Structures are given as C-alpha cells and as structure tokens.
CSV table of N, CA and C in Angstrom, one decimal:
chain,number,residue,atom,x,y,z
A,116,MET,N,21.1,-19.9,14.1
A,116,MET,CA,22.3,-19.8,13.2
A,116,MET,C,22.9,-21.2,13.3
A,117,ALA,N,23.3,-21.7,12.2
A,117,ALA,CA,24.1,-23.0,12.1
A,117,ALA,C,25.3,-22.8,11.3
A,118,LEU,N,26.3,-23.6,11.5
A,118,LEU,CA,27.5,-23.5,10.7
A,118,LEU,C,27.4,-24.6,9.6
A,119,ALA,N,27.7,-24.2,8.4
A,119,ALA,CA,27.7,-25.1,7.3
A,119,ALA,C,29.0,-25.1,6.5
A,120,PRO,N,29.6,-26.2,6.1
A,120,PRO,CA,30.8,-26.2,5.4
A,120,PRO,C,30.7,-25.6,4.0
A,121,HIS,N,31.7,-24.9,3.6
A,121,HIS,CA,31.7,-24.2,2.3
A,121,HIS,C,32.7,-25.0,1.4
A,122,PRO,N,32.6,-25.0,0.1
A,122,PRO,CA,33.5,-25.8,-0.7
A,122,PRO,C,35.0,-25.4,-0.6
A,123,ASP,N,35.2,-24.1,-0.2
A,123,ASP,CA,36.6,-23.7,-0.1
A,123,ASP,C,37.2,-24.1,1.3
A,124,GLY,N,36.5,-24.8,2.1
A,124,GLY,CA,37.0,-25.3,3.4
A,124,GLY,C,36.6,-24.4,4.6
A,125,ARG,N,36.1,-23.2,4.4
A,125,ARG,CA,35.7,-22.4,5.5
A,125,ARG,C,34.3,-22.8,5.9
A,126,LEU,N,34.0,-22.4,7.1
A,126,LEU,CA,32.7,-22.6,7.7
A,126,LEU,C,31.8,-21.3,7.5
A,127,ARG,N,30.6,-21.5,7.0
A,127,ARG,CA,29.7,-20.3,6.9
A,127,ARG,C,28.5,-20.5,7.8
A,128,GLY,N,28.1,-19.4,8.3
A,128,GLY,CA,26.9,-19.4,9.1
A,128,GLY,C,25.7,-19.3,8.2
A,129,CYS,N,24.6,-20.0,8.5
A,129,CYS,CA,23.4,-20.0,7.7
A,129,CYS,C,22.2,-20.0,8.7
A,130,TYR,N,21.2,-19.2,8.3
A,130,TYR,CA,20.0,-19.1,9.2
A,130,TYR,C,19.0,-20.2,8.8
A,131,ARG,N,18.6,-20.9,9.8
A,131,ARG,CA,17.6,-21.9,9.6
A,131,ARG,C,16.3,-21.6,10.4
A,132,PRO,N,15.3,-21.1,9.7
A,132,PRO,CA,14.1,-20.6,10.5
A,132,PRO,C,13.4,-21.8,11.2
A,133,ASP,N,13.6,-23.0,10.7
A,133,ASP,CA,12.9,-24.1,11.3
A,133,ASP,C,13.4,-24.4,12.7
A,134,ARG,N,14.6,-23.9,13.0
A,134,ARG,CA,15.1,-24.1,14.4
A,134,ARG,C,14.7,-23.0,15.3
A,135,HIS,N,14.2,-21.9,14.8
A,135,HIS,CA,13.9,-20.7,15.7
A,135,HIS,C,12.4,-20.4,15.7
A,136,LEU,N,11.6,-20.9,14.7
A,136,LEU,CA,10.2,-20.6,14.7
A,136,LEU,C,9.4,-21.9,14.9
A,137,SER,N,8.3,-21.8,15.6
A,137,SER,CA,7.5,-23.0,15.8
A,137,SER,C,6.7,-23.2,14.5
A,138,ALA,N,6.1,-24.4,14.4
A,138,ALA,CA,5.3,-24.7,13.2
A,138,ALA,C,4.2,-23.7,13.0
A,139,ARG,N,3.5,-23.3,14.1
A,139,ARG,CA,2.4,-22.4,14.0
A,139,ARG,C,2.9,-21.0,13.5
A,140,SER,N,4.1,-20.6,13.9
A,140,SER,CA,4.6,-19.3,13.5
A,140,SER,C,4.9,-19.3,12.0
A,141,ARG,N,5.4,-20.4,11.5
A,141,ARG,CA,5.7,-20.5,10.1
A,141,ARG,C,4.4,-20.5,9.3
A,142,GLN,N,3.4,-21.2,9.8
A,142,GLN,CA,2.1,-21.2,9.1
A,142,GLN,C,1.5,-19.8,9.0
A,143,LEU,N,1.6,-19.0,10.1
A,143,LEU,CA,1.1,-17.7,10.1
A,143,LEU,C,1.9,-16.8,9.1
A,144,ALA,N,3.2,-17.0,9.0
A,144,ALA,CA,4.0,-16.2,8.1
A,144,ALA,C,3.6,-16.5,6.7
A,145,PHE,N,3.4,-17.8,6.4
A,145,PHE,CA,3.0,-18.2,5.0
A,145,PHE,C,1.6,-17.6,4.7
A,146,ASP,N,0.7,-17.6,5.6
A,146,ASP,CA,-0.7,-17.2,5.4
A,146,ASP,C,-0.7,-15.6,5.3
A,147,SER,N,0.2,-14.9,5.9
A,147,SER,CA,0.1,-13.5,5.9
A,147,SER,C,0.3,-12.9,4.5
A,148,GLY,N,0.8,-13.7,3.5
A,148,GLY,CA,0.9,-13.2,2.1
A,148,GLY,C,-0.4,-12.9,1.5
A,149,GLY,N,-1.5,-13.4,2.0
A,149,GLY,CA,-2.8,-13.2,1.4
A,149,GLY,C,-3.4,-11.9,1.8
A,150,VAL,N,-2.8,-11.1,2.6
A,150,VAL,CA,-3.3,-9.9,3.1
A,150,VAL,C,-3.5,-8.9,2.0
A,151,THR,N,-2.7,-8.9,1.0
A,151,THR,CA,-2.8,-7.9,-0.1
A,151,THR,C,-3.8,-8.2,-1.1
A,152,THR,N,-4.4,-9.4,-1.0
A,152,THR,CA,-5.4,-9.9,-2.0
A,152,THR,C,-6.7,-10.3,-1.4
A,153,ASN,N,-7.1,-9.6,-0.3
A,153,ASN,CA,-8.3,-10.0,0.3
A,153,ASN,C,-9.5,-9.2,-0.3
A,154,ILE,N,-10.7,-9.5,0.2
A,154,ILE,CA,-11.9,-9.0,-0.5
A,154,ILE,C,-12.1,-7.5,-0.3
A,155,VAL,N,-11.4,-6.9,0.7
A,155,VAL,CA,-11.5,-5.4,0.9
A,155,VAL,C,-10.4,-4.7,0.2
A,156,THR,N,-9.2,-5.2,0.2
A,156,THR,CA,-8.0,-4.5,-0.3
A,156,THR,C,-8.1,-4.3,-1.8
A,157,VAL,N,-8.4,-5.4,-2.5
A,157,VAL,CA,-8.3,-5.4,-4.0
A,157,VAL,C,-9.3,-4.3,-4.6
A,158,PRO,N,-10.6,-4.3,-4.2
A,158,PRO,CA,-11.5,-3.3,-4.8
A,158,PRO,C,-11.0,-1.8,-4.4
A,159,LEU,N,-10.5,-1.7,-3.2
A,159,LEU,CA,-10.0,-0.4,-2.8
A,159,LEU,C,-8.8,0.1,-3.6
A,160,ILE,N,-7.8,-0.8,-3.8
A,160,ILE,CA,-6.6,-0.5,-4.6
A,160,ILE,C,-7.0,-0.3,-6.1
A,161,ALA,N,-7.9,-1.1,-6.6
A,161,ALA,CA,-8.4,-1.0,-8.0
A,161,ALA,C,-9.1,0.4,-8.2
A,162,ALA,N,-9.9,0.8,-7.2
A,162,ALA,CA,-10.6,2.1,-7.3
A,162,ALA,C,-9.6,3.2,-7.3
A,163,ILE,N,-8.6,3.2,-6.5
A,163,ILE,CA,-7.5,4.2,-6.4
A,163,ILE,C,-6.8,4.2,-7.8
A,164,GLY,N,-6.5,3.1,-8.3
A,164,GLY,CA,-5.8,3.0,-9.6
A,164,GLY,C,-6.6,3.5,-10.7
A,165,ILE,N,-7.9,3.2,-10.7
A,165,ILE,CA,-8.8,3.7,-11.8
A,165,ILE,C,-9.0,5.2,-11.7
A,166,GLY,N,-9.1,5.7,-10.4
A,166,GLY,CA,-9.1,7.2,-10.2
A,166,GLY,C,-7.9,7.9,-10.7
A,167,LEU,N,-6.7,7.3,-10.4
A,167,LEU,CA,-5.5,8.0,-10.8
A,167,LEU,C,-5.4,7.9,-12.3
A,168,ALA,N,-5.7,6.8,-13.0
A,168,ALA,CA,-5.6,6.7,-14.4
A,168,ALA,C,-6.6,7.7,-15.1
A,169,ALA,N,-7.8,7.9,-14.5
A,169,ALA,CA,-8.8,8.8,-15.1
A,169,ALA,C,-8.3,10.2,-14.9
A,170,SER,N,-7.6,10.6,-13.9
A,170,SER,CA,-7.1,11.9,-13.7
A,170,SER,C,-5.9,12.3,-14.6
A,171,ILE,N,-5.2,11.3,-15.1
A,171,ILE,CA,-4.1,11.5,-16.0
A,171,ILE,C,-4.5,11.8,-17.4
A,172,GLY,N,-5.5,11.0,-17.9
A,172,GLY,CA,-6.1,11.2,-19.2
A,172,GLY,C,-5.2,10.4,-20.2
A,173,GLY,N,-5.9,9.8,-21.2
A,173,GLY,CA,-5.2,9.0,-22.2
A,173,GLY,C,-4.7,7.7,-21.7
A,174,ARG,N,-5.1,7.3,-20.6
A,174,ARG,CA,-4.7,6.0,-20.0
A,174,ARG,C,-5.9,5.0,-20.0
A,175,SER,N,-5.5,3.7,-20.0
A,175,SER,CA,-6.6,2.7,-20.0
A,175,SER,C,-6.9,2.5,-18.5
A,176,LEU,N,-8.2,2.8,-18.2
A,176,LEU,CA,-8.6,2.7,-16.8
A,176,LEU,C,-8.5,1.3,-16.3
A,177,LEU,N,-9.0,0.3,-17.0
A,177,LEU,CA,-8.9,-1.1,-16.6
A,177,LEU,C,-7.5,-1.6,-16.4
A,178,ARG,N,-6.7,-1.4,-17.4
A,178,ARG,CA,-5.3,-1.9,-17.4
A,178,ARG,C,-4.5,-1.2,-16.3
A,179,ASP,N,-4.6,0.1,-16.1
A,179,ASP,CA,-3.9,0.8,-15.0
A,179,ASP,C,-4.4,0.4,-13.7
A,180,GLY,N,-5.7,0.3,-13.5
A,180,GLY,CA,-6.3,-0.1,-12.2
A,180,GLY,C,-5.8,-1.5,-11.8
A,181,PHE,N,-5.7,-2.5,-12.8
A,181,PHE,CA,-5.2,-3.8,-12.4
A,181,PHE,C,-3.7,-3.8,-12.2
A,182,GLY,N,-3.0,-2.9,-12.9
A,182,GLY,CA,-1.6,-2.8,-12.8
A,182,GLY,C,-1.2,-2.3,-11.4
A,183,LEU,N,-2.0,-1.5,-10.8
A,183,LEU,CA,-1.7,-1.0,-9.4
A,183,LEU,C,-2.0,-2.1,-8.4
A,184,VAL,N,-3.0,-3.0,-8.7
A,184,VAL,CA,-3.2,-4.1,-7.8
A,184,VAL,C,-2.1,-5.1,-7.9
A,185,ALA,N,-1.6,-5.3,-9.1
A,185,ALA,CA,-0.5,-6.3,-9.3
A,185,ALA,C,0.8,-5.7,-8.7
A,186,LEU,N,1.0,-4.4,-8.7
A,186,LEU,CA,2.2,-3.8,-8.1
A,186,LEU,C,2.1,-3.9,-6.5
A,187,CYS,N,0.9,-3.7,-6.0
A,187,CYS,CA,0.7,-3.9,-4.6
A,187,CYS,C,0.9,-5.3,-4.1
A,188,VAL,N,0.5,-6.3,-4.9
A,188,VAL,CA,0.7,-7.7,-4.6
A,188,VAL,C,2.1,-8.1,-4.6
A,189,THR,N,2.9,-7.6,-5.5
A,189,THR,CA,4.3,-8.0,-5.6
A,189,THR,C,5.2,-7.2,-4.6
A,190,VAL,N,4.8,-6.1,-4.2
A,190,VAL,CA,5.6,-5.3,-3.2
A,190,VAL,C,4.6,-4.9,-2.0
A,191,PRO,N,4.4,-5.8,-1.1
A,191,PRO,CA,3.4,-5.4,0.0
A,191,PRO,C,3.9,-4.4,0.9
C-alpha cells in the first residue's frame, strides 16, 4: 500500500503489486490466464456446448459450442 496525492489535496492509498510480489510471482499470474484455453479444456468445453445446443433444438451447434468456449475464456 502506498499513499498517493489526490487533486483535491487528500492522500489516497493505492495498491502497487510490484512492491509486494516478486517478478516470478507476477510472471506466474500473467501466465495463468492461459489455463482456460489449453489443449484439453477447449475441446471439453466445446463438446459440452455442442451437446447442450443439440439437446435444446433449433440452435446452431457450431456457434453455440464456440460461444460457450468464449464465455469460459472471458469469465474463468
């Protein structure tokens, strides 16, 4: 936590992760975002999406299967 001046004259606290995390920890946190798009997860999620779309009927299997993968990538 560091104090930073605010335009209205007050001091505000701001979190600076570079002061609390080592360089290796930051690299690991950045790399962990690829977990939702690895070679096992995407086919599994796509298969679940295609199965769900097939059970509803009247849905595009390809579009809905990819949409579920996109949803899982944006909200891990």
